[in-house]
Amino acid sequence: MSIADKIPADIRGENYTGAATCVKCHTSIGESFAHNSHGLTSSPVVNKNLLKLLANDSNSFAFNQIMKIKVEKRDSGIYQVAYVNGKEIRSQRFDVAFGSGEKAFTYAYWKDKKLFQLPLSHFSEIKTWANSPGFPKNAMYFDRQVTSRCLECHSSFVKTSVKQVSALAMDEEMEKGSLIYGIDCERCHGPGKQHAVFHLENPKEKKAKFITIYNTLSRKQKMDACGVCHSGNTLTTVQSVFNFQPGDKLADYYSQDFVSFGGGNPDVHGNQTAMLQGTLCYQKSEMTCQSCHNSHESIKGNMAIYSQRCISCHQTQKHTATTLAKGVLKTNCIDCHMPMQASKLISFQTAGNKNVNPYLLRSHHIGIYPAK
Ligand code: HEC
Ligand code: HEC
Ligand code: HEC
Ligand code: HEC
Ligand code: HEC
Ligand code: HEC
Ligand code: HEC
């Protein structure tokens, strides 16, 4: 048997092999990846993990005096159970988790070949359950379909087919067993089987072959490789984004006009690309996402390291005496120049509260903001 026959097959096609092969040689990246938000951004629900969330919480969300959803562990899994006046009217199991839990988890259940979102999501900031973003305030809603579009940004692959349900309507079905959870190596680097086979056969070769070398990409290609998932969720696709590989152009996947796009009013949620492109830092330098983010390290919350990345371009800054009086500037440029802002698209409602809570994200519009 040749090496090529021995390495695992992958549902995406004969050019792919799956992350298990990649991490055999790239062990340290594999280790950091196991705890990385890209890798964890979707997962099959594991009761043990979900029970940890349940431990500190009332696990109940009242819409009003008569309608309530409870999170309950039963023999066949953990469920969201809807009650009206104390009487159970519907229950659905937690099957799939969306999000690494950084800010939130939303959940879905399988019904035949479709996924539907569960009414309650878990928000890290308030450490409890709340009505899922965009869900009705006075109804316990179980029928919001989660299409492959969510998975295009939150997973590595799912096989879909389209069924004609009437003269006018098409219905999407997804193969549960084909879903590759998380964003894996080949989702960002493109198919890597030939690369893996070559290096297995040529262990002395230290120069990468048959894989896109990131540093050889143009600035635009680098921006597009992240922008495929970080340019907002309102774009219309013209072909499956699962096919995107580094080096490809965004314009071949989305129908928007990316030249004028971003001139509008981009949201902090999901659209870091347009936010950044509107700044002087971006326009007057060769800045890319890599100026501040390395895709394999996790420096979440470490403002001092991020600030060093600002200082690498801004060795000196002209701050007024009033600004300088605010303390040690050099360890946290971020909170002043990239403040947390509320998303205009997402907010969430907590129990017994008619108002909505803001969903805060880091603004990628680097600039001078009024002092707080
Ligand atoms: C048999 C060992 C082996 C396997 C398996 C392997 N690689 Fe590599 N890879 C290498 C070697 C050797 C290099 C060159 C040295 C280096 O950059 O680490 C490399 C380099 C790379 C690079 C760096 C290219 C650059 O920018 O310089 C990427 C990206 C990469 N591999 C991705 C993958 C992915 C994705 C997989 C799984 C599909 C994979 N590798 C599987 C051995 C392997
Ligand atoms: C296939 C879609 C996809 C691609 C490609 C992608 N991202 Fe992401 N990214 C996501 C999703 C989804 C999340 C939210 C993860 C979670 O659940 O917390 C995320 C989260 C992040 C985060 C916040 C979490 C962290 O690790 O600090 C950063 C930063 C980030 N991405 C940067 C990048 C950069 C830079 C690139 C390009 C090299 C990129 N992403 C490519 C989908 C993608
Ligand atoms: C979110 C997208 C993303 C994912 C997922 C991802 N990479 Fe990368 N990788 C990049 C980018 C972008 C670079 C270029 C340098 C950088 O930004 O860190 C890179 C660089 C590399 C390199 C060369 C530089 C280095 O750090 O050694 C290797 C090897 C590599 N990746 C392998 C992998 C493997 C193996 C996996 C899966 C375990 C993986 N990558 C997952 C985006 C990704
Ligand atoms: C165009 C890509 C894209 C699409 C489509 C998309 N998301 Fe996201 N999603 C992201 C990115 C990027 C983030 C993280 C950063 C942010 O909010 O800007 C994110 C964040 C999230 C989070 C919070 C993750 C965490 O760990 O805090 C959840 C939950 C989520 N998305 C669920 C969904 C669901 C459900 C759908 C489909 C209805 C969906 N997303 C569609 C890109 C996308
Ligand atoms: C790749 C280089 C680069 C990086 C990294 C960078 N900047 Fe900039 N930034 C620039 C350039 C170039 C300008 C424009 C300077 C000019 O025109 O005088 C600028 C302008 C600014 C301005 C003035 C903006 C305005 O609207 O007047 C602020 C504030 C700023 N940067 C803060 C930051 C902070 C904070 C960081 C880190 C989060 C950062 N920059 C990272 C290159 C960079
Ligand atoms: C000038 C530096 C800089 C650049 C360039 C930059 N980011 Fe960020 N980004 C940050 C900082 C700082 C944070 C906050 C990190 C934290 O809270 O730990 C952040 C957070 C994020 C998050 C998490 C969202 C949140 O609100 O927590 C995502 C997603 C992200 N960046 C994606 C990107 C993408 C995609 C690009 C390129 C289009 C990019 N970033 C370019 C500095 C930068
Ligand atoms: C306490 C909030 C605060 C902190 C911390 C802070 N800045 Fe500023 N920055 C400002 C304000 C406000 C201005 C406008 C000038 C002024 O009023 O001082 C400014 C102006 C700037 C400018 C434009 C003026 C110039 O130098 O061209 C740059 C660039 C800049 N800051 C970069 C940084 C960097 C890099 C850091 C971290 C090392 C940082 N700032 C930390 C509030 C802050």
Coordinates of N, CA and C and ligand atoms in Angstrom, one line a residue, residues 280-282 284-288 291-292 306-307 309-314 333-334 337-338 365-368, ligand 5:
L280 N -7.8 55.1 9.3 CA -6.6 55.6 8.8 C -5.4 54.6 8.9
C281 N -5.4 53.8 10.0 CA -4.3 52.8 10.2 C -4.3 51.9 9.0
Y282 N -5.5 51.5 8.6 CA -5.5 50.5 7.4 C -5.2 51.2 6.1
K284 N -3.5 53.9 5.5 CA -2.1 54.5 5.4 C -1.0 53.6 5.7
S285 N -1.3 52.3 5.8 CA -0.2 51.3 6.0 C -0.6 50.1 5.2
E286 N 0.2 49.0 5.4 CA -0.1 47.7 4.7 C -0.8 46.8 5.7
M287 N -1.5 47.3 6.7 CA -2.1 46.5 7.8 C -3.0 45.4 7.2
T288 N -2.9 44.2 7.8 CA -3.9 43.2 7.6 C -4.3 42.7 8.9
S291 N -1.5 41.8 11.3 CA -0.8 42.8 12.1 C -1.0 42.7 13.6
C292 N -2.2 42.2 13.9 CA -2.5 42.0 15.4 C -2.8 40.6 15.8
Y306 N -1.4 43.0 22.7 CA -2.1 43.7 21.6 C -1.5 45.1 21.5
S307 N -1.3 45.8 22.6 CA -0.8 47.2 22.6 C 0.6 47.2 21.9
R309 N 1.5 45.6 19.5 CA 1.3 45.5 18.1 C 0.9 46.9 17.5
C310 N 0.3 47.7 18.4 CA 0.0 49.1 18.0 C 1.4 49.9 17.9
I311 N 2.2 49.6 19.0 CA 3.4 50.4 19.2 C 4.4 50.0 18.1
S312 N 4.3 48.8 17.5 CA 5.2 48.5 16.4 C 5.1 49.4 15.2
C313 N 3.9 50.0 15.1 CA 3.8 51.1 14.0 C 3.8 52.5 14.7
H314 N 3.3 52.6 15.9 CA 3.3 53.9 16.5 C 4.3 54.0 17.7
C333 N -3.7 50.4 24.9 CA -4.1 51.3 23.9 C -5.6 51.0 23.5
I334 N -5.9 49.7 23.7 CA -7.1 49.1 23.1 C -8.4 49.7 23.6
H337 N -8.9 53.2 22.1 CA -8.9 53.4 20.7 C -9.7 52.3 19.9
M338 N -10.1 51.2 20.6 CA -10.9 50.2 20.0 C -12.0 49.8 21.1
H365 N -13.0 49.7 14.4 CA -12.8 51.1 13.8 C -11.8 51.8 14.8
I366 N -10.5 51.6 14.5 CA -9.5 52.2 15.4 C -9.6 53.7 15.2
G367 N -9.7 54.5 16.3 CA -9.8 55.9 16.1 C -9.8 56.6 17.4
I368 N -10.0 57.9 17.4 CA -10.0 58.7 18.6 C -11.5 58.9 19.1
Ligands
HEC5 C1 0.5 48.5 10.4 C2 0.8 49.7 11.1 C3 -0.2 50.2 12.1 C4 -0.7 49.5 13.2 C5 -0.4 48.0 13.6 C6 -1.6 50.3 13.9 N1 -1.6 51.6 13.3 FE1 -2.6 53.2 13.9 N2 -2.2 54.2 12.2 C7 -1.2 53.8 11.3 C8 -1.0 54.8 10.3 C9 -0.1 54.7 9.1 C10 -1.9 55.9 10.7 C11 -2.1 57.2 10.0 C12 -1.1 58.2 10.6 C13 -1.1 59.5 9.9 O1 -1.8 59.7 8.9 O2 -0.4 60.4 10.4 C14 -2.6 55.5 11.9 C15 -3.5 56.3 12.6 C16 -3.9 56.0 13.9 C17 -4.7 56.9 14.7 C18 -5.3 58.2 14.4 C19 -6.6 57.9 13.8 C20 -7.4 59.1 13.4 O3 -8.6 58.8 12.9 O4 -7.0 60.2 13.5 C21 -4.9 56.3 15.9 C22 -5.6 56.8 17.1 C23 -4.2 55.0 15.9 N3 -3.6 54.9 14.6 C24 -4.1 54.1 16.9 C25 -3.7 52.8 16.8 C26 -3.9 51.7 17.8 C27 -4.5 52.0 19.1 C28 -3.4 50.6 17.2 C29 -3.4 49.2 17.9 C30 -4.7 48.7 18.2 C31 -2.9 50.9 15.9 N4 -3.1 52.2 15.7 C32 -2.2 50.0 15.1 C33 -0.6 52.5 11.3 C34 -0.8 51.5 12.2

